[in-house]
Short mmCIF file of N, CA, C and O in Angstrom, two decimals:
data_model
loop_
_atom_site.label_atom_id
_atom_site.label_comp_id
_atom_site.label_asym_id
_atom_site.label_seq_id
_atom_site.Cartn_x
_atom_site.Cartn_y
_atom_site.Cartn_z
N UNK X 1282 80.04 85.82 88.00
CA UNK X 1282 79.45 84.95 88.99
C UNK X 1282 80.25 84.95 90.29
O UNK X 1282 79.98 84.16 91.17
N UNK X 1283 81.26 85.81 90.38
CA UNK X 1283 82.02 85.91 91.62
C UNK X 1283 83.08 84.84 91.79
O UNK X 1283 83.66 84.70 92.85
N UNK X 1284 83.34 84.06 90.76
CA UNK X 1284 84.32 82.99 90.85
C UNK X 1284 85.69 83.48 90.40
O UNK X 1284 85.80 84.29 89.49
N UNK X 1285 86.74 83.00 91.03
CA UNK X 1285 88.10 83.29 90.60
C UNK X 1285 88.38 82.52 89.31
O UNK X 1285 87.82 81.44 89.10
N UNK X 1286 89.24 83.07 88.50
CA UNK X 1286 89.57 82.44 87.22
C UNK X 1286 91.07 82.47 87.01
O UNK X 1286 91.72 83.47 87.28
N UNK X 1287 91.61 81.41 86.49
CA UNK X 1287 93.01 81.33 86.11
C UNK X 1287 93.06 81.05 84.62
O UNK X 1287 92.46 80.07 84.15
N UNK X 1288 93.74 81.92 83.89
CA UNK X 1288 93.89 81.72 82.45
C UNK X 1288 95.37 81.60 82.15
O UNK X 1288 96.14 82.49 82.47
N UNK X 1289 95.74 80.49 81.57
CA UNK X 1289 97.12 80.23 81.18
C UNK X 1289 97.13 80.11 79.67
O UNK X 1289 96.68 79.10 79.13
N UNK X 1290 97.59 81.15 79.00
CA UNK X 1290 97.55 81.16 77.54
C UNK X 1290 98.78 81.87 77.01
O UNK X 1290 99.35 82.74 77.66
N UNK X 1291 99.18 81.50 75.83
CA UNK X 1291 100.38 82.04 75.22
C UNK X 1291 100.21 83.45 74.67
O UNK X 1291 99.10 83.99 74.60
N UNK X 1292 101.32 84.02 74.28
CA UNK X 1292 101.33 85.35 73.68
C UNK X 1292 100.42 85.40 72.47
O UNK X 1292 100.44 84.50 71.64
N UNK X 1293 99.63 86.45 72.37
CA UNK X 1293 98.76 86.64 71.21
C UNK X 1293 97.47 85.86 71.25
O UNK X 1293 96.73 85.82 70.26
N UNK X 1294 97.16 85.24 72.38
CA UNK X 1294 95.96 84.40 72.43
C UNK X 1294 94.72 85.14 72.97
O UNK X 1294 93.67 84.54 73.09
N UNK X 1295 94.85 86.41 73.29
CA UNK X 1295 93.69 87.19 73.69
C UNK X 1295 93.49 87.37 75.18
O UNK X 1295 92.38 87.67 75.61
N UNK X 1296 94.55 87.22 75.97
CA UNK X 1296 94.40 87.39 77.42
C UNK X 1296 93.97 88.81 77.77
O UNK X 1296 93.22 89.01 78.73
N UNK X 1297 94.40 89.79 77.00
CA UNK X 1297 94.03 91.17 77.29
C UNK X 1297 92.52 91.36 77.21
O UNK X 1297 91.94 92.14 77.96
N UNK X 1298 91.88 90.64 76.32
CA UNK X 1298 90.43 90.71 76.22
C UNK X 1298 89.77 90.29 77.54
O UNK X 1298 88.72 90.82 77.91
N UNK X 1299 90.41 89.39 78.27
CA UNK X 1299 89.89 88.96 79.57
C UNK X 1299 89.99 90.07 80.61
O UNK X 1299 89.36 89.99 81.67
N UNK X 1300 90.79 91.08 80.34
CA UNK X 1300 90.87 92.25 81.22
C UNK X 1300 89.90 93.33 80.76
O UNK X 1300 89.34 94.06 81.57
N UNK X 1301 89.70 93.42 79.45
CA UNK X 1301 88.87 94.48 78.87
C UNK X 1301 87.39 94.21 79.08
O UNK X 1301 86.64 95.10 79.50
N UNK X 1302 86.94 93.00 78.79
CA UNK X 1302 85.51 92.70 78.86
C UNK X 1302 84.88 92.98 80.23
O UNK X 1302 83.84 93.63 80.30
N UNK X 1303 85.47 92.51 81.33
CA UNK X 1303 84.85 92.81 82.63
C UNK X 1303 84.78 94.33 82.91
O UNK X 1303 83.81 94.81 83.48
N UNK X 1304 85.80 95.06 82.47
CA UNK X 1304 85.79 96.51 82.69
C UNK X 1304 84.70 97.18 81.86
O UNK X 1304 84.06 98.14 82.31
N UNK X 1305 84.45 96.67 80.66
CA UNK X 1305 83.38 97.22 79.83
C UNK X 1305 82.01 96.87 80.40
O UNK X 1305 81.08 97.68 80.34
N UNK X 1306 81.88 95.67 80.96
CA UNK X 1306 80.60 95.23 81.50
C UNK X 1306 80.26 95.86 82.85
O UNK X 1306 79.09 95.96 83.21
N UNK X 1307 81.27 96.28 83.59
CA UNK X 1307 81.06 96.91 84.90
C UNK X 1307 81.95 98.14 85.00
O UNK X 1307 82.96 98.14 85.70
N UNK X 1308 81.59 99.22 84.30
CA UNK X 1308 82.47 100.39 84.24
C UNK X 1308 82.57 101.18 85.55
O UNK X 1308 83.42 102.06 85.66
N UNK X 1309 81.76 100.86 86.55
CA UNK X 1309 81.86 101.58 87.82
C UNK X 1309 82.92 100.98 88.75
O UNK X 1309 83.30 101.59 89.73
N UNK X 1310 83.37 99.78 88.43
CA UNK X 1310 84.39 99.12 89.24
C UNK X 1310 85.79 99.42 88.70
O UNK X 1310 85.95 99.80 87.54
N UNK X 1311 86.76 99.24 89.54
CA UNK X 1311 88.16 99.43 89.15
C UNK X 1311 88.82 98.06 89.04
O UNK X 1311 88.61 97.20 89.88
N UNK X 1312 89.60 97.89 87.97
CA UNK X 1312 90.41 96.67 87.80
C UNK X 1312 91.86 97.05 88.05
O UNK X 1312 92.34 98.08 87.58
N UNK X 1313 92.56 96.21 88.78
CA UNK X 1313 93.98 96.39 89.02
C UNK X 1313 94.70 95.34 88.19
O UNK X 1313 94.44 94.14 88.35
N UNK X 1314 95.58 95.78 87.31
CA UNK X 1314 96.38 94.87 86.49
C UNK X 1314 97.81 94.98 86.99
O UNK X 1314 98.42 96.05 86.93
N UNK X 1315 98.35 93.89 87.51
CA UNK X 1315 99.72 93.88 88.00
C UNK X 1315 100.59 93.42 86.85
O UNK X 1315 100.46 92.29 86.37
N UNK X 1316 101.45 94.32 86.41
CA UNK X 1316 102.27 94.08 85.23
C UNK X 1316 103.68 94.58 85.51
O UNK X 1316 103.86 95.77 85.80
N UNK X 1317 104.69 93.73 85.43
CA UNK X 1317 106.02 94.11 85.87
C UNK X 1317 106.83 94.99 84.91
O UNK X 1317 107.79 95.61 85.32
N UNK X 1318 106.44 95.06 83.66
CA UNK X 1318 107.27 95.75 82.66
C UNK X 1318 106.65 97.08 82.24
O UNK X 1318 105.52 97.13 81.77
N UNK X 1319 107.43 98.17 82.40
CA UNK X 1319 106.89 99.49 82.08
C UNK X 1319 106.46 99.61 80.62
O UNK X 1319 105.42 100.19 80.33
N UNK X 1320 107.23 99.09 79.71
CA UNK X 1320 106.87 99.19 78.29
C UNK X 1320 105.55 98.46 78.02
O UNK X 1320 104.69 98.95 77.29
N UNK X 1321 105.37 97.31 78.63
CA UNK X 1321 104.11 96.58 78.49
C UNK X 1321 102.96 97.36 79.11
O UNK X 1321 101.86 97.40 78.56
N UNK X 1322 103.20 98.02 80.23
CA UNK X 1322 102.16 98.84 80.86
C UNK X 1322 101.66 99.91 79.89
O UNK X 1322 100.45 100.11 79.76
N UNK X 1323 102.58 100.59 79.24
CA UNK X 1323 102.21 101.66 78.30
C UNK X 1323 101.36 101.10 77.16
O UNK X 1323 100.34 101.68 76.78
N UNK X 1324 101.76 99.95 76.62
CA UNK X 1324 100.99 99.32 75.54
C UNK X 1324 99.61 98.90 76.01
O UNK X 1324 98.61 99.07 75.30
N UNK X 1325 99.54 98.35 77.23
CA UNK X 1325 98.25 97.92 77.77
C UNK X 1325 97.31 99.10 77.97
O UNK X 1325 96.13 99.05 77.61
N UNK X 1326 97.82 100.19 78.54
CA UNK X 1326 96.99 101.37 78.75
C UNK X 1326 96.46 101.88 77.42
O UNK X 1326 95.27 102.21 77.30
N UNK X 1327 97.31 101.93 76.39
CA UNK X 1327 96.86 102.38 75.07
C UNK X 1327 95.76 101.47 74.52
O UNK X 1327 94.76 101.96 73.96
N UNK X 1328 95.91 100.17 74.71
CA UNK X 1328 94.88 99.24 74.23
C UNK X 1328 93.57 99.42 75.00
O UNK X 1328 92.50 99.45 74.42
N UNK X 1329 93.66 99.54 76.32
CA UNK X 1329 92.45 99.74 77.12
C UNK X 1329 91.73 101.03 76.68
O UNK X 1329 90.52 101.06 76.55
N UNK X 1330 92.50 102.08 76.45
CA UNK X 1330 91.92 103.35 76.04
C UNK X 1330 91.28 103.25 74.66
O UNK X 1330 90.29 103.93 74.39
N UNK X 1331 91.82 102.39 73.80
CA UNK X 1331 91.23 102.24 72.46
C UNK X 1331 89.82 101.65 72.53
O UNK X 1331 89.05 101.77 71.59
N UNK X 1332 89.47 101.03 73.65
CA UNK X 1332 88.13 100.48 73.88
C UNK X 1332 87.25 101.46 74.65
O UNK X 1332 86.17 101.11 75.09
N UNK X 1333 87.76 102.67 74.87
CA UNK X 1333 86.98 103.68 75.58
C UNK X 1333 87.08 103.61 77.09
O UNK X 1333 86.33 104.28 77.79
N UNK X 1334 88.00 102.82 77.59
CA UNK X 1334 88.20 102.70 79.04
C UNK X 1334 89.20 103.75 79.51
O UNK X 1334 90.10 104.13 78.76
N UNK X 1335 89.04 104.20 80.74
CA UNK X 1335 90.05 105.09 81.32
C UNK X 1335 91.07 104.21 82.03
O UNK X 1335 90.70 103.31 82.79
N UNK X 1336 92.33 104.45 81.75
CA UNK X 1336 93.39 103.60 82.30
C UNK X 1336 94.63 104.46 82.57
O UNK X 1336 94.84 105.48 81.91
N UNK X 1337 95.42 104.02 83.53
CA UNK X 1337 96.66 104.72 83.87
C UNK X 1337 97.69 103.72 84.35
O UNK X 1337 97.35 102.70 84.95
N UNK X 1338 98.96 104.05 84.09
CA UNK X 1338 100.09 103.27 84.60
C UNK X 1338 100.48 103.82 85.96
O UNK X 1338 100.45 105.03 86.18
N UNK X 1339 100.86 102.92 86.86
CA UNK X 1339 101.42 103.35 88.14
C UNK X 1339 102.74 102.61 88.29
O UNK X 1339 102.78 101.39 88.44
N UNK X 1340 103.82 103.38 88.21
CA UNK X 1340 105.17 102.85 88.38
C UNK X 1340 106.04 103.96 88.95
O UNK X 1340 105.51 105.01 89.32
N UNK X 1341 107.34 103.76 89.00
CA UNK X 1341 108.21 104.78 89.61
C UNK X 1341 108.24 106.07 88.81
O UNK X 1341 108.69 107.10 89.31
N UNK X 1342 107.75 106.08 87.57
CA UNK X 1342 107.72 107.29 86.76
C UNK X 1342 106.40 108.05 86.87
O UNK X 1342 106.24 109.11 86.27
N UNK X 1343 105.45 107.52 87.62
CA UNK X 1343 104.15 108.18 87.76
C UNK X 1343 104.32 109.51 88.49
O UNK X 1343 104.98 109.56 89.54
N UNK X 1344 103.74 110.57 87.96
CA UNK X 1344 103.89 111.88 88.63
C UNK X 1344 103.28 111.87 90.03
O UNK X 1344 102.33 111.14 90.30
N UNK X 1345 103.83 112.71 90.87
CA UNK X 1345 103.36 112.83 92.24
C UNK X 1345 102.27 113.91 92.34
O UNK X 1345 102.13 114.56 93.36
N UNK X 1346 101.52 114.09 91.28
CA UNK X 1346 100.49 115.12 91.20
C UNK X 1346 99.32 114.78 92.12
O UNK X 1346 98.74 113.70 92.03
N UNK X 1347 98.95 115.72 92.98
CA UNK X 1347 97.82 115.46 93.89
C UNK X 1347 96.53 115.28 93.10
O UNK X 1347 95.66 114.50 93.50
N UNK X 1348 96.39 115.96 91.97
CA UNK X 1348 95.19 115.80 91.13
C UNK X 1348 95.07 114.37 90.59
O UNK X 1348 94.00 113.76 90.63
N UNK X 1349 96.20 113.82 90.12
CA UNK X 1349 96.20 112.44 89.62
C UNK X 1349 95.81 111.47 90.73
O UNK X 1349 94.96 110.59 90.54
N UNK X 1350 96.41 111.62 91.91
CA UNK X 1350 96.16 110.67 92.99
C UNK X 1350 94.75 110.81 93.56
O UNK X 1350 94.16 109.83 94.00
N UNK X 1351 94.19 112.00 93.52
CA UNK X 1351 92.78 112.15 93.90
C UNK X 1351 91.89 111.39 92.92
O UNK X 1351 90.91 110.76 93.33
N UNK X 1352 92.24 111.44 91.64
CA UNK X 1352 91.48 110.69 90.62
C UNK X 1352 91.59 109.19 90.85
O UNK X 1352 90.61 108.46 90.70
N UNK X 1353 92.78 108.73 91.19
CA UNK X 1353 92.98 107.30 91.48
C UNK X 1353 92.11 106.89 92.66
O UNK X 1353 91.37 105.90 92.59
N UNK X 1354 92.17 107.64 93.74
CA UNK X 1354 91.42 107.30 94.95
C UNK X 1354 89.92 107.41 94.76
O UNK X 1354 89.15 106.71 95.41
N UNK X 1355 89.48 108.27 93.83
CA UNK X 1355 88.05 108.42 93.57
C UNK X 1355 87.51 107.34 92.64
O UNK X 1355 86.31 107.24 92.44
N UNK X 1356 88.41 106.54 92.06
CA UNK X 1356 87.97 105.49 91.14
C UNK X 1356 87.68 106.01 89.75
O UNK X 1356 86.87 105.44 89.02
N UNK X 1357 88.33 107.11 89.37
CA UNK X 1357 88.11 107.70 88.06
C UNK X 1357 88.69 106.88 86.91
O UNK X 1357 88.37 107.14 85.75
N UNK X 1358 89.54 105.92 87.22
CA UNK X 1358 90.12 105.06 86.19
C UNK X 1358 89.46 103.69 86.24
O UNK X 1358 89.34 103.11 87.31
N UNK X 1359 89.06 103.17 85.08
CA UNK X 1359 88.51 101.81 85.03
C UNK X 1359 89.60 100.79 85.34
O UNK X 1359 89.32 99.77 85.97
N UNK X 1360 90.82 101.08 84.86
CA UNK X 1360 91.92 100.11 85.00
C UNK X 1360 93.18 100.84 85.43
O UNK X 1360 93.57 101.84 84.84
N UNK X 1361 93.82 100.31 86.46
CA UNK X 1361 95.13 100.77 86.90
C UNK X 1361 96.12 99.66 86.60
O UNK X 1361 95.96 98.54 87.09
N UNK X 1362 97.13 99.97 85.81
CA UNK X 1362 98.17 99.00 85.46
C UNK X 1362 99.38 99.34 86.32
O UNK X 1362 99.97 100.41 86.18
N UNK X 1363 99.73 98.44 87.24
CA UNK X 1363 100.72 98.77 88.26
C UNK X 1363 101.87 97.78 88.29
O UNK X 1363 101.72 96.61 88.00
N UNK X 1364 103.03 98.30 88.68
CA UNK X 1364 104.17 97.43 88.93
C UNK X 1364 104.02 96.84 90.33
O UNK X 1364 103.53 97.52 91.24
N UNK X 1365 104.45 95.59 90.52
CA UNK X 1365 104.32 94.97 91.85
C UNK X 1365 104.94 95.79 92.97
O UNK X 1365 104.37 95.88 94.06
N UNK X 1366 106.07 96.43 92.71
CA UNK X 1366 106.75 97.16 93.78
C UNK X 1366 105.99 98.41 94.22
O UNK X 1366 106.35 99.03 95.22
N UNK X 1367 104.92 98.77 93.52
CA UNK X 1367 104.10 99.91 93.93
C UNK X 1367 103.08 99.53 95.01
O UNK X 1367 102.33 100.36 95.48
N UNK X 1368 103.06 98.27 95.37
CA UNK X 1368 102.08 97.78 96.34
C UNK X 1368 102.64 97.58 97.73
O UNK X 1368 101.91 97.19 98.64
N UNK X 1369 103.93 97.80 97.92
CA UNK X 1369 104.57 97.50 99.21
C UNK X 1369 105.72 98.46 99.44
O UNK X 1369 106.15 99.15 98.52
N UNK X 1370 106.24 98.50 100.64
CA UNK X 1370 107.39 99.34 100.95
C UNK X 1370 108.51 99.05 99.97
O UNK X 1370 108.85 97.89 99.72
N UNK X 1371 109.06 100.09 99.39
CA UNK X 1371 110.11 99.94 98.39
C UNK X 1371 111.19 100.98 98.68
O UNK X 1371 110.90 102.17 98.79
N UNK X 1372 112.42 100.52 98.85
CA UNK X 1372 113.56 101.39 99.16
C UNK X 1372 113.25 102.29 100.36
O UNK X 1372 113.53 103.47 100.35
N UNK X 1373 112.61 101.70 101.35
CA UNK X 1373 112.40 102.41 102.60
C UNK X 1373 111.17 103.31 102.67
O UNK X 1373 110.95 103.96 103.68
N UNK X 1374 110.39 103.39 101.60
CA UNK X 1374 109.18 104.20 101.70
C UNK X 1374 107.99 103.47 101.10
O UNK X 1374 108.14 102.53 100.33
N UNK X 1375 106.81 103.94 101.45
CA UNK X 1375 105.57 103.35 100.97
C UNK X 1375 105.10 104.15 99.76
O UNK X 1375 104.77 105.32 99.88
N UNK X 1376 105.08 103.55 98.57
CA UNK X 1376 104.64 104.28 97.37
C UNK X 1376 103.21 104.78 97.50
O UNK X 1376 102.41 104.28 98.30
N UNK X 1377 102.88 105.78 96.70
CA UNK X 1377 101.56 106.43 96.78
C UNK X 1377 100.42 105.43 96.61
O UNK X 1377 99.39 105.53 97.27
N UNK X 1378 100.57 104.47 95.70
CA UNK X 1378 99.48 103.51 95.49
C UNK X 1378 99.28 102.67 96.74
O UNK X 1378 98.15 102.44 97.17
N UNK X 1379 100.36 102.21 97.34
CA UNK X 1379 100.25 101.42 98.57
C UNK X 1379 99.58 102.25 99.67
O UNK X 1379 98.76 101.73 100.43
N UNK X 1380 99.91 103.53 99.75
CA UNK X 1380 99.27 104.41 100.72
C UNK X 1380 97.77 104.52 100.44
O UNK X 1380 96.94 104.45 101.35
N UNK X 1381 97.43 104.70 99.16
CA UNK X 1381 96.01 104.83 98.77
C UNK X 1381 95.24 103.56 99.09
O UNK X 1381 94.07 103.62 99.48
N UNK X 1382 95.88 102.41 98.93
CA UNK X 1382 95.20 101.16 99.22
C UNK X 1382 94.96 100.97 100.71
O UNK X 1382 94.07 100.24 101.12
N UNK X 1383 95.73 101.64 101.52
CA UNK X 1383 95.59 101.52 102.98
C UNK X 1383 94.74 102.63 103.59
O UNK X 1383 94.18 102.45 104.66
N UNK X 1384 94.68 103.78 102.93
CA UNK X 1384 94.10 104.95 103.57
C UNK X 1384 92.99 105.62 102.78
O UNK X 1384 92.78 106.82 102.92
N UNK X 1385 92.31 104.91 101.93
CA UNK X 1385 91.25 105.53 101.14
C UNK X 1385 90.16 104.50 100.85
O UNK X 1385 90.24 103.36 101.29
N UNK X 1386 89.19 104.92 100.07
CA UNK X 1386 88.11 104.01 99.70
C UNK X 1386 88.49 103.14 98.51
O UNK X 1386 87.72 102.28 98.09
N UNK X 1387 89.67 103.31 97.96
CA UNK X 1387 90.10 102.57 96.77
C UNK X 1387 89.94 101.05 96.90
O UNK X 1387 89.41 100.42 95.98
N UNK X 1388 90.33 100.42 98.00
CA UNK X 1388 90.17 98.96 98.08
C UNK X 1388 88.72 98.50 97.93
O UNK X 1388 88.46 97.41 97.44
N UNK X 1389 87.79 99.34 98.32
CA UNK X 1389 86.38 98.96 98.24
C UNK X 1389 85.84 98.97 96.82
O UNK X 1389 84.84 98.32 96.52
N UNK X 1390 86.49 99.73 95.92
CA UNK X 1390 85.99 99.81 94.55
C UNK X 1390 86.80 98.98 93.57
O UNK X 1390 86.44 98.87 92.41
N UNK X 1391 87.90 98.37 94.04
CA UNK X 1391 88.65 97.44 93.19
C UNK X 1391 87.90 96.11 93.21
O UNK X 1391 87.77 95.48 94.25
N UNK X 1392 87.41 95.70 92.07
CA UNK X 1392 86.61 94.47 91.97
C UNK X 1392 87.38 93.32 91.32
O UNK X 1392 87.00 92.17 91.48
N UNK X 1393 88.42 93.65 90.57
CA UNK X 1393 89.17 92.60 89.88
C UNK X 1393 90.67 92.88 89.98
O UNK X 1393 91.10 94.03 89.91
N UNK X 1394 91.43 91.81 90.14
CA UNK X 1394 92.89 91.90 90.11
C UNK X 1394 93.38 90.91 89.06
O UNK X 1394 93.07 89.72 89.13
N UNK X 1395 94.10 91.43 88.09
CA UNK X 1395 94.67 90.60 87.03
C UNK X 1395 96.19 90.61 87.19
O UNK X 1395 96.77 91.67 87.41
N UNK X 1396 96.81 89.45 87.10
CA UNK X 1396 98.27 89.37 87.15
C UNK X 1396 98.74 89.02 85.75
O UNK X 1396 98.47 87.93 85.26
N UNK X 1397 99.41 89.97 85.12
CA UNK X 1397 99.94 89.74 83.78
C UNK X 1397 101.41 89.35 83.91
O UNK X 1397 102.08 89.74 84.86
N UNK X 1398 101.89 88.61 82.94
CA UNK X 1398 103.28 88.13 82.98
C UNK X 1398 103.52 87.36 84.27
O UNK X 1398 104.50 87.55 84.97
N UNK X 1399 102.60 86.46 84.59
CA UNK X 1399 102.64 85.73 85.85
C UNK X 1399 103.90 84.88 86.00
O UNK X 1399 104.29 84.57 87.11
N UNK X 1400 104.55 84.57 84.88
CA UNK X 1400 105.78 83.78 84.99
C UNK X 1400 106.86 84.53 85.77
O UNK X 1400 107.82 83.94 86.24
N UNK X 1401 106.70 85.85 85.94
CA UNK X 1401 107.69 86.61 86.69
C UNK X 1401 107.40 86.64 88.19
O UNK X 1401 108.18 87.21 88.95
N UNK X 1402 106.32 86.02 88.62
CA UNK X 1402 105.97 86.03 90.04
C UNK X 1402 107.08 85.42 90.88
O UNK X 1402 107.39 85.91 91.96
N UNK X 1403 107.71 84.38 90.38
CA UNK X 1403 108.74 83.72 91.20
C UNK X 1403 109.88 84.66 91.55
O UNK X 1403 110.51 84.52 92.59
N UNK X 1404 110.15 85.67 90.74
CA UNK X 1404 111.24 86.60 91.05
C UNK X 1404 110.86 87.59 92.13
O UNK X 1404 111.72 88.24 92.70
N UNK X 1405 109.57 87.73 92.44
CA UNK X 1405 109.14 88.68 93.47
C UNK X 1405 109.61 88.26 94.85
O UNK X 1405 109.70 89.07 95.74
N UNK X 1406 109.91 86.99 95.03
CA UNK X 1406 110.29 86.51 96.35
C UNK X 1406 111.78 86.31 96.54
O UNK X 1406 112.20 85.78 97.56
N UNK X 1407 112.60 86.74 95.58
CA UNK X 1407 114.05 86.56 95.72
C UNK X 1407 114.75 87.90 95.49
O UNK X 1407 114.28 88.74 94.72
N UNK X 1408 115.88 88.12 96.15
CA UNK X 1408 116.63 89.35 95.91
C UNK X 1408 117.17 89.38 94.48
O UNK X 1408 117.64 88.37 93.97
N UNK X 1409 117.07 90.53 93.84
CA UNK X 1409 117.59 90.69 92.48
C UNK X 1409 118.47 91.94 92.40
O UNK X 1409 118.12 92.98 92.95
N UNK X 1410 119.59 91.85 91.71
CA UNK X 1410 120.44 93.01 91.43
C UNK X 1410 120.79 93.80 92.68
O UNK X 1410 120.81 95.02 92.68
N UNK X 1411 120.97 93.11 93.78
CA UNK X 1411 121.32 93.77 95.03
C UNK X 1411 120.13 94.38 95.75
O UNK X 1411 120.29 94.97 96.81
N UNK X 1412 118.93 94.26 95.19
CA UNK X 1412 117.72 94.78 95.83
C UNK X 1412 117.11 93.68 96.70
O UNK X 1412 117.18 92.51 96.35
N UNK X 1413 116.50 94.06 97.82
CA UNK X 1413 115.85 93.04 98.65
C UNK X 1413 114.65 92.43 97.94
O UNK X 1413 114.11 93.01 97.00
N UNK X 1414 114.24 91.27 98.40
CA UNK X 1414 113.09 90.58 97.82
C UNK X 1414 111.83 91.42 97.99
O UNK X 1414 111.66 92.09 99.01
N UNK X 1415 110.96 91.39 96.99
CA UNK X 1415 109.67 92.07 97.07
C UNK X 1415 108.71 91.15 97.81
O UNK X 1415 108.56 90.01 97.47
N UNK X 1416 108.08 91.67 98.83
CA UNK X 1416 107.12 90.90 99.61
C UNK X 1416 105.82 91.70 99.73
O UNK X 1416 105.75 92.63 100.51
N UNK X 1417 104.80 91.37 98.93
CA UNK X 1417 103.54 92.14 99.02
C UNK X 1417 102.81 91.88 100.33
O UNK X 1417 103.03 90.95 101.01
#
């Protein structure tokens, strides 16, 4: 219905289903899942794929393959699971995903943004481990 939704639920309560169902119901749209932990990203992608969805992780380990990034920009993935730092200048450069969001049709086909592990949002605005604060 076009309404924003906030779901606050504990571990194991089915929040992932809230990411899967919209993607299954509208497979032409792209969902962006912001997830700070690489290990969790890998598990989420595997779960999304078990439902027949195309999904990929975007983090500092993502290959710089032009074929992969063309697929991302074309909307070939139902779900992109991304680290927050992939959305903004990081260590002096603009990551490929941030570039794609600024210079392609990708923003037009992203219909949903899910923030997983939202309790970590507060750390995005403070310097950690000698790194500057993340500011999307």
